[in-house]
Amino acid sequence: MNNYTSTKGINQMVKGNHQHPFRHLYSQEAPVYPNSSSLEMLWYRWRTMKTMQEDKFAKILDALGEFGTFQRRLVALTFIPNILSAFFMFADHFMFTAQEPYCNTSWILAVGPNLSEAEQLHLTLPRDANNSYLTCLMYSPVTWDLDSIIQFGLNNTEVCQDGWIYPESKKRSLINEFDLVCGKEPNKEMVQTVFMAGILIGSVVFGYICDKLGRYPATLLSLLGLLVFGFGTAFVNSFHLYLFFRFGVSQAVVGYAISSVSLATEWLVGQHRAHAIILAHCYFAVGLLFLTGLAYSLPHWRLLLLVGGAPVFPLISYIWILPESPRWLVMKGKVKEAKQLLCYAAAVNKKTIPLNLLDKLQLPGKKVTKVSILDFYSNRHLRKVTLVMGCVWFTVSYSYFTLSLKMKDFGLGIYLGKMVPGIMEVPARLCCIFLLEHIGRKWSLTVTLLQGVLMCLLLLLLPQATGLKSMMVMVVVLGEFSLSASVSVFFLYTAELCPTVLRATGLGLVSLASAVGGISALTILLVSQSPSLLPVSLCCVSVILALLLCSQLPETQHQPLFDTMEQMCSQISFQRSMPQDFFSRTHSEDLTSEDSIYEDMSEEALQNTILNANIHKLDSDISPTMLLRSRGEDADRQAI
């Protein structure tokens, strides 16, 4: 009997007989009739129980241990890749340190080998009006002797012919490695745009691979990308090749984010799922701090990538120790492989899965259901999830980039400007645990976005005065604090809203908006006058729009994961049948003592209580006059 048949049966029993012939069957099991609000809660719990019963994985994961040794090991495997993802993602910020270049005029050393560096520059470089050496011009070489050069001086100038020197440079960066000066200066916004373009393409590619080939190969492929394009960046021999490798590493970063969240979501249940994803994101912040510390202490950009990227090599062992998602295996018809994997996980946890549970594990339907990216257009729920979460991800990305680039206006050093947000991100993500446990996914996302828009409004209202610089820096940091928390909630919430068959594809599609948001922030900052209130004003508008759209999404806390499109549509239809304010009340109000009576009821007891409550409610709604009138009408019909 499916959920709808069972629900329909209860309603028919309640509505179809005024004499209530079934009352005596349930009188012992439900002596207390709940009020209307409690009845809604009981109805919700009963429907959730029925859905959980259909979710065979919920019972199997409970049997093998919700968070045993196997699951803890799986979560630990995400730590190092997240550290490396942050390291490679933000490495650009330390690759373009400012340099003061001068033309290479070593030709004069042929006639004056004992000249000091200052004397060499004095004789061979022209000066500007401020008596500073010009960086892109030099005096033309001559065949005179040194005394003649000193006596008469040089007059003819030309552009640098033999490259540049950097006498005041303490660190080796891309600037002095590839002589990116005098018209060759790289545009940092352009470099970040290339990185965002990689995220744009990687989101679609890895989302498709993850759902088509599995979480395991998608994760390994992304780790291979970190090895080849991340660690391999240390060996590039041109700036254009550097950009190509950055394009590749950005795809690996987003690919790992999608595949790892999908894998953790499908192996873990309840609060353990939220804790694992948030903890993994905390290590992303650790990676940012790790990068800042290394960049400050190491003198060469290649050495930075070699030392910081070295931990990518132990990840080769993931080929043998990383598990596939059993949910994905079943959805692809590989039931035998899923059972073997679940039995292995149970053995690691020192548990035993009952054979009757494993025997019930089978593919829903007679054959594998074919799904595609077009389902996000044709299915109403998926279309709504894509549009709403895409808008949220665009808002978070745009606002975070805007606030991050706003830090430059306050004159903070590059190391301090990255260390402070990195430190703040760890408590920001840990605060999400409290929010998720007490107010659910939907309201947690709303609260973090609301705090972000408040910080943006404060940034607009505060006067641009030098005396308030410290306060404005604090406002920007708190804004980044809120947006970092939104990212963790966003990934968890999106993964739970999408079914297993299209979970990674959904994460990939909404991640497209992240790249668009980042590129938009960079573009607007380039075209707007500096300083300008336009970028921050657009932050406020986009966050308010995202807050309005979030109200259209259903809550997923305490709900089983959807594996198929049919399960998703069934549960969404049920949630639409509940009162509009039901889910907000369940998270904003504590359960009454009357509600707590039914909290630990079995499914059968809940069903009986709901039936008796509806019968009791029907009795109270039928007045004696109405009952006599009904009986009179029945007698008239019988007489006719």
PDB file of C-alpha atoms in Angstrom, residues 249-373:
ATOM      1  CA  VAL A 249      42.614  24.064 -11.364  1.00  0.00           C
ATOM      2  CA  SER A 250      39.378  26.049 -10.974  1.00  0.00           C
ATOM      3  CA  GLN A 251      37.472  23.195 -12.623  1.00  0.00           C
ATOM      4  CA  ALA A 252      39.104  20.727 -10.246  1.00  0.00           C
ATOM      5  CA  VAL A 253      38.157  22.844  -7.215  1.00  0.00           C
ATOM      6  CA  VAL A 254      34.470  23.097  -8.124  1.00  0.00           C
ATOM      7  CA  GLY A 255      34.419  19.455  -9.214  1.00  0.00           C
ATOM      8  CA  TYR A 256      35.670  18.304  -5.835  1.00  0.00           C
ATOM      9  CA  ALA A 257      33.177  20.555  -4.020  1.00  0.00           C
ATOM     10  CA  ILE A 258      30.264  19.007  -5.937  1.00  0.00           C
ATOM     11  CA  SER A 259      31.361  15.365  -5.742  1.00  0.00           C
ATOM     12  CA  SER A 260      32.425  15.447  -2.065  1.00  0.00           C
ATOM     13  CA  VAL A 261      29.170  17.087  -0.908  1.00  0.00           C
ATOM     14  CA  SER A 262      27.136  14.562  -2.910  1.00  0.00           C
ATOM     15  CA  LEU A 263      29.092  11.648  -1.444  1.00  0.00           C
ATOM     16  CA  ALA A 264      28.819  12.874   2.158  1.00  0.00           C
ATOM     17  CA  THR A 265      25.116  13.654   1.737  1.00  0.00           C
ATOM     18  CA  GLU A 266      24.313  10.130   0.563  1.00  0.00           C
ATOM     19  CA  TRP A 267      26.394   8.291   3.179  1.00  0.00           C
ATOM     20  CA  LEU A 268      25.293  10.273   6.248  1.00  0.00           C
ATOM     21  CA  VAL A 269      21.914  10.938   7.828  1.00  0.00           C
ATOM     22  CA  GLY A 270      20.307  13.655   9.919  1.00  0.00           C
ATOM     23  CA  GLN A 271      22.498  15.974  11.923  1.00  0.00           C
ATOM     24  CA  HIS A 272      25.634  13.992  11.063  1.00  0.00           C
ATOM     25  CA  ARG A 273      25.269  15.083   7.452  1.00  0.00           C
ATOM     26  CA  ALA A 274      25.133  18.758   8.428  1.00  0.00           C
ATOM     27  CA  HIS A 275      28.030  18.429  10.867  1.00  0.00           C
ATOM     28  CA  ALA A 276      30.239  16.679   8.318  1.00  0.00           C
ATOM     29  CA  ILE A 277      29.692  19.213   5.521  1.00  0.00           C
ATOM     30  CA  ILE A 278      30.224  22.180   7.843  1.00  0.00           C
ATOM     31  CA  LEU A 279      33.371  20.635   9.362  1.00  0.00           C
ATOM     32  CA  ALA A 280      34.768  19.995   5.880  1.00  0.00           C
ATOM     33  CA  HIS A 281      34.121  23.650   4.996  1.00  0.00           C
ATOM     34  CA  CYS A 282      35.982  24.717   8.149  1.00  0.00           C
ATOM     35  CA  TYR A 283      39.062  23.039   6.688  1.00  0.00           C
ATOM     36  CA  PHE A 284      38.589  25.188   3.616  1.00  0.00           C
ATOM     37  CA  ALA A 285      39.171  28.186   5.895  1.00  0.00           C
ATOM     38  CA  VAL A 286      42.198  26.383   7.357  1.00  0.00           C
ATOM     39  CA  GLY A 287      43.564  26.111   3.816  1.00  0.00           C
ATOM     40  CA  LEU A 288      43.330  29.889   3.414  1.00  0.00           C
ATOM     41  CA  LEU A 289      45.313  30.417   6.626  1.00  0.00           C
ATOM     42  CA  PHE A 290      47.831  27.786   5.521  1.00  0.00           C
ATOM     43  CA  LEU A 291      48.328  29.639   2.226  1.00  0.00           C
ATOM     44  CA  THR A 292      48.761  33.029   3.941  1.00  0.00           C
ATOM     45  CA  GLY A 293      51.386  31.692   6.335  1.00  0.00           C
ATOM     46  CA  LEU A 294      53.389  29.978   3.594  1.00  0.00           C
ATOM     47  CA  ALA A 295      53.219  32.981   1.258  1.00  0.00           C
ATOM     48  CA  TYR A 296      54.541  35.232   4.022  1.00  0.00           C
ATOM     49  CA  SER A 297      57.499  32.969   4.824  1.00  0.00           C
ATOM     50  CA  LEU A 298      58.574  31.649   1.402  1.00  0.00           C
ATOM     51  CA  PRO A 299      60.489  33.964  -0.975  1.00  0.00           C
ATOM     52  CA  HIS A 300      59.602  32.364  -4.331  1.00  0.00           C
ATOM     53  CA  TRP A 301      56.217  31.772  -5.942  1.00  0.00           C
ATOM     54  CA  ARG A 302      57.322  28.437  -7.402  1.00  0.00           C
ATOM     55  CA  LEU A 303      58.532  27.288  -3.992  1.00  0.00           C
ATOM     56  CA  LEU A 304      55.158  28.298  -2.532  1.00  0.00           C
ATOM     57  CA  LEU A 305      53.311  26.035  -4.967  1.00  0.00           C
ATOM     58  CA  LEU A 306      55.776  23.176  -4.503  1.00  0.00           C
ATOM     59  CA  VAL A 307      55.645  23.182  -0.709  1.00  0.00           C
ATOM     60  CA  GLY A 308      51.934  23.965  -0.381  1.00  0.00           C
ATOM     61  CA  GLY A 309      50.907  21.578  -3.143  1.00  0.00           C
ATOM     62  CA  ALA A 310      53.018  18.631  -1.956  1.00  0.00           C
ATOM     63  CA  PRO A 311      50.172  17.149   0.194  1.00  0.00           C
ATOM     64  CA  VAL A 312      48.300  16.394  -3.051  1.00  0.00           C
ATOM     65  CA  PHE A 313      50.469  13.308  -3.641  1.00  0.00           C
ATOM     66  CA  PRO A 314      49.126  11.250  -0.683  1.00  0.00           C
ATOM     67  CA  LEU A 315      45.682  11.715  -2.225  1.00  0.00           C
ATOM     68  CA  ILE A 316      46.660   9.075  -4.802  1.00  0.00           C
ATOM     69  CA  SER A 317      45.752   6.541  -2.098  1.00  0.00           C
ATOM     70  CA  TYR A 318      42.101   7.586  -2.454  1.00  0.00           C
ATOM     71  CA  ILE A 319      41.937   5.219  -5.426  1.00  0.00           C
ATOM     72  CA  TRP A 320      41.838   2.334  -2.948  1.00  0.00           C
ATOM     73  CA  ILE A 321      40.156   3.811   0.143  1.00  0.00           C
ATOM     74  CA  LEU A 322      37.436   6.142  -1.186  1.00  0.00           C
ATOM     75  CA  PRO A 323      33.951   4.504  -1.334  1.00  0.00           C
ATOM     76  CA  GLU A 324      31.239   4.973  -3.913  1.00  0.00           C
ATOM     77  CA  SER A 325      27.757   6.109  -2.932  1.00  0.00           C
ATOM     78  CA  PRO A 326      25.459   3.082  -2.414  1.00  0.00           C
ATOM     79  CA  ARG A 327      22.429   5.219  -3.234  1.00  0.00           C
ATOM     80  CA  TRP A 328      23.886   6.092  -6.622  1.00  0.00           C
ATOM     81  CA  LEU A 329      24.764   2.443  -7.264  1.00  0.00           C
ATOM     82  CA  VAL A 330      21.171   1.316  -6.618  1.00  0.00           C
ATOM     83  CA  MET A 331      19.756   4.075  -8.826  1.00  0.00           C
ATOM     84  CA  LYS A 332      22.012   2.814 -11.622  1.00  0.00           C
ATOM     85  CA  GLY A 333      20.846  -0.774 -11.165  1.00  0.00           C
ATOM     86  CA  LYS A 334      24.078  -1.952  -9.480  1.00  0.00           C
ATOM     87  CA  VAL A 335      22.279  -3.412  -6.473  1.00  0.00           C
ATOM     88  CA  LYS A 336      24.792  -6.203  -5.875  1.00  0.00           C
ATOM     89  CA  GLU A 337      27.711  -3.768  -5.676  1.00  0.00           C
ATOM     90  CA  ALA A 338      25.705  -1.552  -3.310  1.00  0.00           C
ATOM     91  CA  LYS A 339      25.014  -4.482  -0.970  1.00  0.00           C
ATOM     92  CA  GLN A 340      28.681  -5.486  -0.928  1.00  0.00           C
ATOM     93  CA  LEU A 341      29.713  -1.931  -0.102  1.00  0.00           C
ATOM     94  CA  LEU A 342      27.144  -1.636   2.679  1.00  0.00           C
ATOM     95  CA  CYS A 343      28.273  -4.950   4.177  1.00  0.00           C
ATOM     96  CA  TYR A 344      31.874  -3.735   4.114  1.00  0.00           C
ATOM     97  CA  ALA A 345      30.879  -0.510   5.865  1.00  0.00           C
ATOM     98  CA  ALA A 346      28.991  -2.505   8.494  1.00  0.00           C
ATOM     99  CA  ALA A 347      32.047  -4.699   9.049  1.00  0.00           C
ATOM    100  CA  VAL A 348      34.247  -1.631   9.595  1.00  0.00           C
ATOM    101  CA  ASN A 349      31.692  -0.344  12.122  1.00  0.00           C
ATOM    102  CA  LYS A 350      31.532  -3.830  13.702  1.00  0.00           C
ATOM    103  CA  LYS A 351      27.827  -4.051  12.959  1.00  0.00           C
ATOM    104  CA  THR A 352      25.637  -6.543  11.116  1.00  0.00           C
ATOM    105  CA  ILE A 353      22.928  -5.577   8.634  1.00  0.00           C
ATOM    106  CA  PRO A 354      19.911  -7.959   8.815  1.00  0.00           C
ATOM    107  CA  LEU A 355      19.492  -9.950   5.628  1.00  0.00           C
ATOM    108  CA  ASN A 356      15.832  -8.997   5.350  1.00  0.00           C
ATOM    109  CA  LEU A 357      16.870  -5.341   5.032  1.00  0.00           C
ATOM    110  CA  LEU A 358      19.429  -6.100   2.340  1.00  0.00           C
ATOM    111  CA  ASP A 359      16.910  -8.218   0.449  1.00  0.00           C
ATOM    112  CA  LYS A 360      14.505  -5.256   0.337  1.00  0.00           C
ATOM    113  CA  LEU A 361      17.189  -3.108  -1.254  1.00  0.00           C
ATOM    114  CA  GLN A 362      16.312  -3.003  -4.903  1.00  0.00           C
ATOM    115  CA  LEU A 363      15.917  -0.623  -7.797  1.00  0.00           C
ATOM    116  CA  PRO A 364      12.654   1.364  -7.629  1.00  0.00           C
ATOM    117  CA  GLY A 365      10.621   0.247 -10.613  1.00  0.00           C
ATOM    118  CA  LYS A 366      11.507  -2.430 -13.149  1.00  0.00           C
ATOM    119  CA  LYS A 367      14.381  -0.611 -14.825  1.00  0.00           C
ATOM    120  CA  VAL A 368      16.752   2.312 -14.440  1.00  0.00           C
ATOM    121  CA  THR A 369      14.927   5.599 -14.879  1.00  0.00           C
ATOM    122  CA  LYS A 370      16.491   7.854 -17.470  1.00  0.00           C
ATOM    123  CA  VAL A 371      16.961  11.432 -16.357  1.00  0.00           C
ATOM    124  CA  SER A 372      18.708  14.387 -17.936  1.00  0.00           C
ATOM    125  CA  ILE A 373      19.523  18.009 -17.348  1.00  0.00           C
TER     126      ILE A 373
END
